[in-house]
mmCIF file of C-alpha atoms and ligand atoms in Angstrom:
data_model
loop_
_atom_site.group_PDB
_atom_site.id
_atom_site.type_symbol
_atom_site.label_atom_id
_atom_site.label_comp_id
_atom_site.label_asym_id
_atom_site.label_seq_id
_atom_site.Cartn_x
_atom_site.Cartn_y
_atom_site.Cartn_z
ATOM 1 C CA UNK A 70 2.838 -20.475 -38.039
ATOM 2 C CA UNK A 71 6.484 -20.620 -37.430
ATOM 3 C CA UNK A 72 7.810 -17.890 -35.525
ATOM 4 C CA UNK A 73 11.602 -16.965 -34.429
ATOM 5 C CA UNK A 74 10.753 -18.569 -31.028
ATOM 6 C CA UNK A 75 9.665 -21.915 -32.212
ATOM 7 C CA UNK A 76 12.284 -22.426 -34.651
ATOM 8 C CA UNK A 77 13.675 -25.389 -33.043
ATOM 9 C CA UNK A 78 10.493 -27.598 -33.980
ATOM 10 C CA UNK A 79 11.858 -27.540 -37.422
ATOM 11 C CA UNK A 80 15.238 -28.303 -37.189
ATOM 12 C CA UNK A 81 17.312 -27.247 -40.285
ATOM 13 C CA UNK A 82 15.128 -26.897 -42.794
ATOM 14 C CA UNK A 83 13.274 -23.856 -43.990
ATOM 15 C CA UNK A 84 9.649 -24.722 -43.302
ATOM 16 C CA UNK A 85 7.856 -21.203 -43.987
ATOM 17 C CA UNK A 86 7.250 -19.763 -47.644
ATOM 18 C CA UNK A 87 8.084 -16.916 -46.364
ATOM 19 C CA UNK A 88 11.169 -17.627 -44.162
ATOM 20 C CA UNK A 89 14.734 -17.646 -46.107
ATOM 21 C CA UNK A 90 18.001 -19.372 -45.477
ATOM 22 C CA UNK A 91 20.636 -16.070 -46.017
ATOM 23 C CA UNK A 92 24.305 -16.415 -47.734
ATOM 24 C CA UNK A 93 26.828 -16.188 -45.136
ATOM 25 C CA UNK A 94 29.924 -13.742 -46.215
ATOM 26 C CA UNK A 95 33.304 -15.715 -45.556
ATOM 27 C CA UNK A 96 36.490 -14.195 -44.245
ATOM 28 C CA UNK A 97 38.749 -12.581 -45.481
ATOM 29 C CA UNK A 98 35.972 -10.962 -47.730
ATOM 30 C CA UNK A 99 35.945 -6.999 -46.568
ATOM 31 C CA UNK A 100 32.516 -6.788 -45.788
ATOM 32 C CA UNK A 101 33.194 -8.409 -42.651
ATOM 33 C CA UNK A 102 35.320 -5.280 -41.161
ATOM 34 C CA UNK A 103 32.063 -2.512 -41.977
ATOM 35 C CA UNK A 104 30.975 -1.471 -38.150
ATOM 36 C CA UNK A 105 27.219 -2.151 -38.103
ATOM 37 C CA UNK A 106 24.805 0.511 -37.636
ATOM 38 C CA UNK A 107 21.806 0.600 -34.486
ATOM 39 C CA UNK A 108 18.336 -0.668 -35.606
ATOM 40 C CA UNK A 109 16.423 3.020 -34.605
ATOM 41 C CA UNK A 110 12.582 0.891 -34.822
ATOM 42 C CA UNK A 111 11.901 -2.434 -33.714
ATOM 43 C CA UNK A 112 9.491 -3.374 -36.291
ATOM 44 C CA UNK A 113 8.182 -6.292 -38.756
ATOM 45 C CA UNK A 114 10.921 -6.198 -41.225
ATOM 46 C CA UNK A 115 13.210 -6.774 -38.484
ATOM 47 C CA UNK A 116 11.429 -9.539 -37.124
ATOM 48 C CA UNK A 117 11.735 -11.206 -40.307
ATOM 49 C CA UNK A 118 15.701 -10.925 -40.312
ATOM 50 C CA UNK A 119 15.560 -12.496 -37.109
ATOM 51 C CA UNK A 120 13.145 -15.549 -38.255
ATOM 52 C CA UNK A 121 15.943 -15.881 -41.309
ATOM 53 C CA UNK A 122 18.734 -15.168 -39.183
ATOM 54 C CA UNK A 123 17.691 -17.596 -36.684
ATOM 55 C CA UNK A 124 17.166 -20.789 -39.601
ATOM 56 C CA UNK A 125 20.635 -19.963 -41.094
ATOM 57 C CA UNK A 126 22.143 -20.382 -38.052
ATOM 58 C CA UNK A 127 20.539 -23.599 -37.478
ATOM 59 C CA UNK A 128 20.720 -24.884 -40.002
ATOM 60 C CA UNK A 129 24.679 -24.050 -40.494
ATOM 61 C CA UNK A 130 24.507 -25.612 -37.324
ATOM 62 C CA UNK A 131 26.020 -22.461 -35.244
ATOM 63 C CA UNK A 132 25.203 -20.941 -31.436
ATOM 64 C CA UNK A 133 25.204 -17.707 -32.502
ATOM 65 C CA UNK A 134 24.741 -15.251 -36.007
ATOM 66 C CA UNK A 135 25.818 -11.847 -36.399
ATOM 67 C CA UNK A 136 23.722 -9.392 -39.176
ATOM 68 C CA UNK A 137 26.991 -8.607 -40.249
ATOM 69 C CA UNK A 138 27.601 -12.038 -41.467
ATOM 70 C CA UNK A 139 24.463 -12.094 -44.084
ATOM 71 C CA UNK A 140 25.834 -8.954 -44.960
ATOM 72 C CA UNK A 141 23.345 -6.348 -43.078
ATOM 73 C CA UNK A 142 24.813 -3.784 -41.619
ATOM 74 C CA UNK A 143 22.582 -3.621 -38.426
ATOM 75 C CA UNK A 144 23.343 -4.167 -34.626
ATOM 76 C CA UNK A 145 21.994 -7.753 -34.289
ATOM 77 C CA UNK A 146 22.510 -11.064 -33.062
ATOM 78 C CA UNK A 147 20.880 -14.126 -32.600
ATOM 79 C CA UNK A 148 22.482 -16.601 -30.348
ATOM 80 C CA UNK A 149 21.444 -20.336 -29.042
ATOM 81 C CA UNK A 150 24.002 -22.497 -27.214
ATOM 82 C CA UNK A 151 21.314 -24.915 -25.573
ATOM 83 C CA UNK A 152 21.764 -28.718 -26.533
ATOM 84 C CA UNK A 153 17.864 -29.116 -28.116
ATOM 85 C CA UNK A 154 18.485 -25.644 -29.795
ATOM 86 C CA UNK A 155 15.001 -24.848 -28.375
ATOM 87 C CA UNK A 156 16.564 -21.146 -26.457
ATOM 88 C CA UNK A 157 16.717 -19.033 -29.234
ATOM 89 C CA UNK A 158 18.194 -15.542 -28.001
ATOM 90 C CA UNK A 159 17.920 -12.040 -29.763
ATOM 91 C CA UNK A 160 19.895 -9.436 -29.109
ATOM 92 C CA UNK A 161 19.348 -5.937 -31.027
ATOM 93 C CA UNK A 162 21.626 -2.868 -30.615
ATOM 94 C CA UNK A 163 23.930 -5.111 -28.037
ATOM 95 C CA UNK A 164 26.006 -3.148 -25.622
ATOM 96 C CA UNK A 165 28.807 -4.600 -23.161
ATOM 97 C CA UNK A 166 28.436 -2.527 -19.637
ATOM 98 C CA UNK A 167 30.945 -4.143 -17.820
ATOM 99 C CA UNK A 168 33.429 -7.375 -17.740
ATOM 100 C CA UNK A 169 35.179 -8.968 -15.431
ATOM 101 C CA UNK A 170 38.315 -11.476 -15.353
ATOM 102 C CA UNK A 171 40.041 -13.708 -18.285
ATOM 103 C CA UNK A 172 39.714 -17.302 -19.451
ATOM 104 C CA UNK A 173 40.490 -18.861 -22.726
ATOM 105 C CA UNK A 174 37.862 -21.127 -25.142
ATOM 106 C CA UNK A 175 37.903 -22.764 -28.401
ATOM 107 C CA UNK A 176 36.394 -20.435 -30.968
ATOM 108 C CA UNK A 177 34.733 -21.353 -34.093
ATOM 109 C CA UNK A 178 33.103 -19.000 -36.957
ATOM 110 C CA UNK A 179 30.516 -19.772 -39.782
ATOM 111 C CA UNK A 180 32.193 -16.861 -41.649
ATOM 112 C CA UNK A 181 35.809 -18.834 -40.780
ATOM 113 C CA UNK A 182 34.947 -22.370 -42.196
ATOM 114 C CA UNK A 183 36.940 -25.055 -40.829
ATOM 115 C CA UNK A 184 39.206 -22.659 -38.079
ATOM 116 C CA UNK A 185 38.994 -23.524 -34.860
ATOM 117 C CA UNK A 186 41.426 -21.863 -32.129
ATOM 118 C CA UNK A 187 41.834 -20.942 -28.784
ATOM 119 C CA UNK A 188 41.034 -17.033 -28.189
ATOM 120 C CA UNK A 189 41.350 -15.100 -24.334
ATOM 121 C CA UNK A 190 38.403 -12.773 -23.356
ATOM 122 C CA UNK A 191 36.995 -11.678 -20.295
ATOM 123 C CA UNK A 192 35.081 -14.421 -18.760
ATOM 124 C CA UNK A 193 32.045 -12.493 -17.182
ATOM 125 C CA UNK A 194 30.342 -9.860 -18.789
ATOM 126 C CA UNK A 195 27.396 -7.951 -18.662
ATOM 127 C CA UNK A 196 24.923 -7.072 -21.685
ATOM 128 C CA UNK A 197 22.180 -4.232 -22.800
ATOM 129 C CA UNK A 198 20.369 -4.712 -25.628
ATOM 130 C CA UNK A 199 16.628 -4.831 -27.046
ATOM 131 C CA UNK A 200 14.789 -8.378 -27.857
ATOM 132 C CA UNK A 201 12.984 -8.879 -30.852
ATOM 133 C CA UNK A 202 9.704 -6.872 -29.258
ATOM 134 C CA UNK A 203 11.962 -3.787 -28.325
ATOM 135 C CA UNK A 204 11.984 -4.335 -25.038
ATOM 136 C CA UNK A 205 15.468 -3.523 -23.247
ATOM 137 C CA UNK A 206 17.202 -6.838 -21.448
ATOM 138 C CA UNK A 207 20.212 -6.798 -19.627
ATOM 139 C CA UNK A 208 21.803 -10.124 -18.299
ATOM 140 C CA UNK A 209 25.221 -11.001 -16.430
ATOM 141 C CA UNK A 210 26.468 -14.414 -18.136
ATOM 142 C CA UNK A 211 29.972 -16.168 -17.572
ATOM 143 C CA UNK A 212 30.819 -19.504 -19.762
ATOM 144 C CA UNK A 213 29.983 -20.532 -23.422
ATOM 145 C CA UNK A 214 26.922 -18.171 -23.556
ATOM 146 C CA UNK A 215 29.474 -15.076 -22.369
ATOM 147 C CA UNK A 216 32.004 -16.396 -25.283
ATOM 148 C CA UNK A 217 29.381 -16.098 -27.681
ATOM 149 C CA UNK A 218 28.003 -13.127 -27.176
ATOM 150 C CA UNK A 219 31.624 -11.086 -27.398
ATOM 151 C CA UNK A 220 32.436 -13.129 -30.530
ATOM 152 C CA UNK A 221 28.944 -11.990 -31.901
ATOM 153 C CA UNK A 222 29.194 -8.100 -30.524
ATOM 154 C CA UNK A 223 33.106 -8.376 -32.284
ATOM 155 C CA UNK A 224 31.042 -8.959 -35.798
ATOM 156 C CA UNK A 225 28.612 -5.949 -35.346
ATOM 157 C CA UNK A 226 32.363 -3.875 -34.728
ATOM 158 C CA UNK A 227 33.410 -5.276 -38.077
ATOM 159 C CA UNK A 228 36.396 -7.936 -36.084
ATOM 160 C CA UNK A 229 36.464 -11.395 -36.664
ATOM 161 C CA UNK A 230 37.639 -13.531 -33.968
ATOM 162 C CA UNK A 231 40.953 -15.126 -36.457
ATOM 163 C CA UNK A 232 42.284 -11.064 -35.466
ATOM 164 C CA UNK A 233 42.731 -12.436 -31.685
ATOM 165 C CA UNK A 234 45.338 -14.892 -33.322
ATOM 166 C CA UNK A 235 48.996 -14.044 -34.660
ATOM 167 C CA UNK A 236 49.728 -12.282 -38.031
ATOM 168 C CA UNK A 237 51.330 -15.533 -39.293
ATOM 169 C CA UNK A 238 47.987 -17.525 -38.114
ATOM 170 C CA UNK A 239 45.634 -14.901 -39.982
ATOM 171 C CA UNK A 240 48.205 -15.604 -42.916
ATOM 172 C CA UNK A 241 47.691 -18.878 -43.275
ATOM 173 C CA UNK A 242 43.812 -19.080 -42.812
ATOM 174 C CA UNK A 243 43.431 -16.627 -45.282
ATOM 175 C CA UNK A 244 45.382 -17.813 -48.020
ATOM 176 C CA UNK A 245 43.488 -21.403 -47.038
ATOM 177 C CA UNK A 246 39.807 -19.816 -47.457
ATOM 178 C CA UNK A 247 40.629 -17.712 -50.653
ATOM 179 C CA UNK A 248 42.054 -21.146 -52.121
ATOM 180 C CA UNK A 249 38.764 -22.629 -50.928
ATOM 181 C CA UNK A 250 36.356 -20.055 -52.702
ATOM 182 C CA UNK A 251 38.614 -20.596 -55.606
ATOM 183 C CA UNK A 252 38.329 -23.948 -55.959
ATOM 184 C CA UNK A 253 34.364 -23.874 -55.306
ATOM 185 C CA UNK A 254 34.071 -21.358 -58.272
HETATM 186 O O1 K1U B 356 29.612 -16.181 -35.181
HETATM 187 C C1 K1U B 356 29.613 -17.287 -35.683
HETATM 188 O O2 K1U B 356 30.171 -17.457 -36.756
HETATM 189 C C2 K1U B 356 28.967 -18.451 -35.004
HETATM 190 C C3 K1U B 356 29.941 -19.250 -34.163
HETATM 191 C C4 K1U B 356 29.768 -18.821 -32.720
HETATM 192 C C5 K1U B 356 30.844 -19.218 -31.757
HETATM 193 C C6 K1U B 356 31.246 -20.518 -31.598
HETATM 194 C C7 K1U B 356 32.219 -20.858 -30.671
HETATM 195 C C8 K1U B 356 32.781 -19.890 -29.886
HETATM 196 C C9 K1U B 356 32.386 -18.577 -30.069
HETATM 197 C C10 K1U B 356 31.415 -18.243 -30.982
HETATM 198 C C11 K1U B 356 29.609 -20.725 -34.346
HETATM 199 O O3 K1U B 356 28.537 -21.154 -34.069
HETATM 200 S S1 K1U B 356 30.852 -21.766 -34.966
HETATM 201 C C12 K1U B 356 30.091 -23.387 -34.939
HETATM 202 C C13 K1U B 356 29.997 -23.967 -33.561
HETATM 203 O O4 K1U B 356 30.649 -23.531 -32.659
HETATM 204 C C14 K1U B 356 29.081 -25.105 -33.304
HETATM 205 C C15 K1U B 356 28.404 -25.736 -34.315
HETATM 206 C C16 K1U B 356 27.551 -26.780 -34.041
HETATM 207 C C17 K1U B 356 27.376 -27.230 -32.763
HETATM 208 C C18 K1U B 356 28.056 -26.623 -31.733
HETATM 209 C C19 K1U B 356 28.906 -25.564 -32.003
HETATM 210 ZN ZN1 ZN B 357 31.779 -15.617 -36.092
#
């Protein structure tokens, strides 16, 4: 049976009845600001929104997937930056405990279609959170994987990375994307 850690034997396609690919909410659409609330129990339902998290995002193809973006309002991420998307990486009720220095990378977003920019964030940083059993993880991560994880954490505090950028930038994208979702109407 597929399962959110085996994924990556069916690349993007949804191969369970019971697995779904979700709707992803694109900026500047308000639901994107709503702060996301803590998951209190660990439990089947929320293994499912992982499972369906996980296949939208690889099937986008992203490295990461906030709740937030499939419009539920819960703390959780799923994030995968490895080359044969086989390191699929939960993350519920995320918490940053510490950070250290600055360095600048290329962000994309799935809820940002076609925007890519540069964005500064601490380069190191340190994360708390639950996996998709309830047990607590903490790792210290630098590089595309420490990226990620901010950019994902920003989405469960209801910011999307295109507010790191100046007002006439966020301007311009969003008159772009609501010209998009016009024309796909
Ligand atoms: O949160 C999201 O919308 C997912 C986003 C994550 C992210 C990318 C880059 C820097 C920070 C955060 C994406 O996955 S955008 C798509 C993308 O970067 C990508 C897609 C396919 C292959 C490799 C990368
Ligand atoms: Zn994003």
């Amino acid at each position: 049976m597929a399962s959110a850690s085996n994924l990556n034997q069916f690349p993007g396609i949804c191969t369970h009845p019971t697995m779904a690919l979700l709707k992803i909410v694109h900026y500047p659409d308000p639901r994107l600001h709503k702060v996301a609330l803590p998951i209190a129990t660990v439990d089947d339902e929320i293994r499912k929104l992982v499972a369906d998290m996980a296949e939208t995002m690889y099937a986008a193809p992203g490295i990461g997937l906030a709740a937030t973006q499939v419009d539920r309002l819960l703390r959780l991420i799923v994030v995968d930056i490895s080359e044969a998307k086989d390191d699929l990486k939960v993350f519920i009720n995320p918490e940053i405990l510490g950070s250290s220095g600055l360095s600048e990378h290329e962000e994309g977003c799935l809820s940002v279609p076609g925007i890519y920019d540069l964005v500064s964030r601490p380069e190191r940083v340190r994360v708390r959170a639950l996996d998709q059993n309830g047990a607590p993880l903490e790792l210290e991560t630098d590089g595309l994987l420490a990226v990620c994880l901010q950019h994902e954490i920003d989405h469960l505090d209801g910011k999307v990375f295109v507010e790191y950028l100046s007002r006439l930038k966020q301007e311009r994208i969003r008159r772009k994307l609501l010209k998009q979702a016009r024309e796909a109407m």
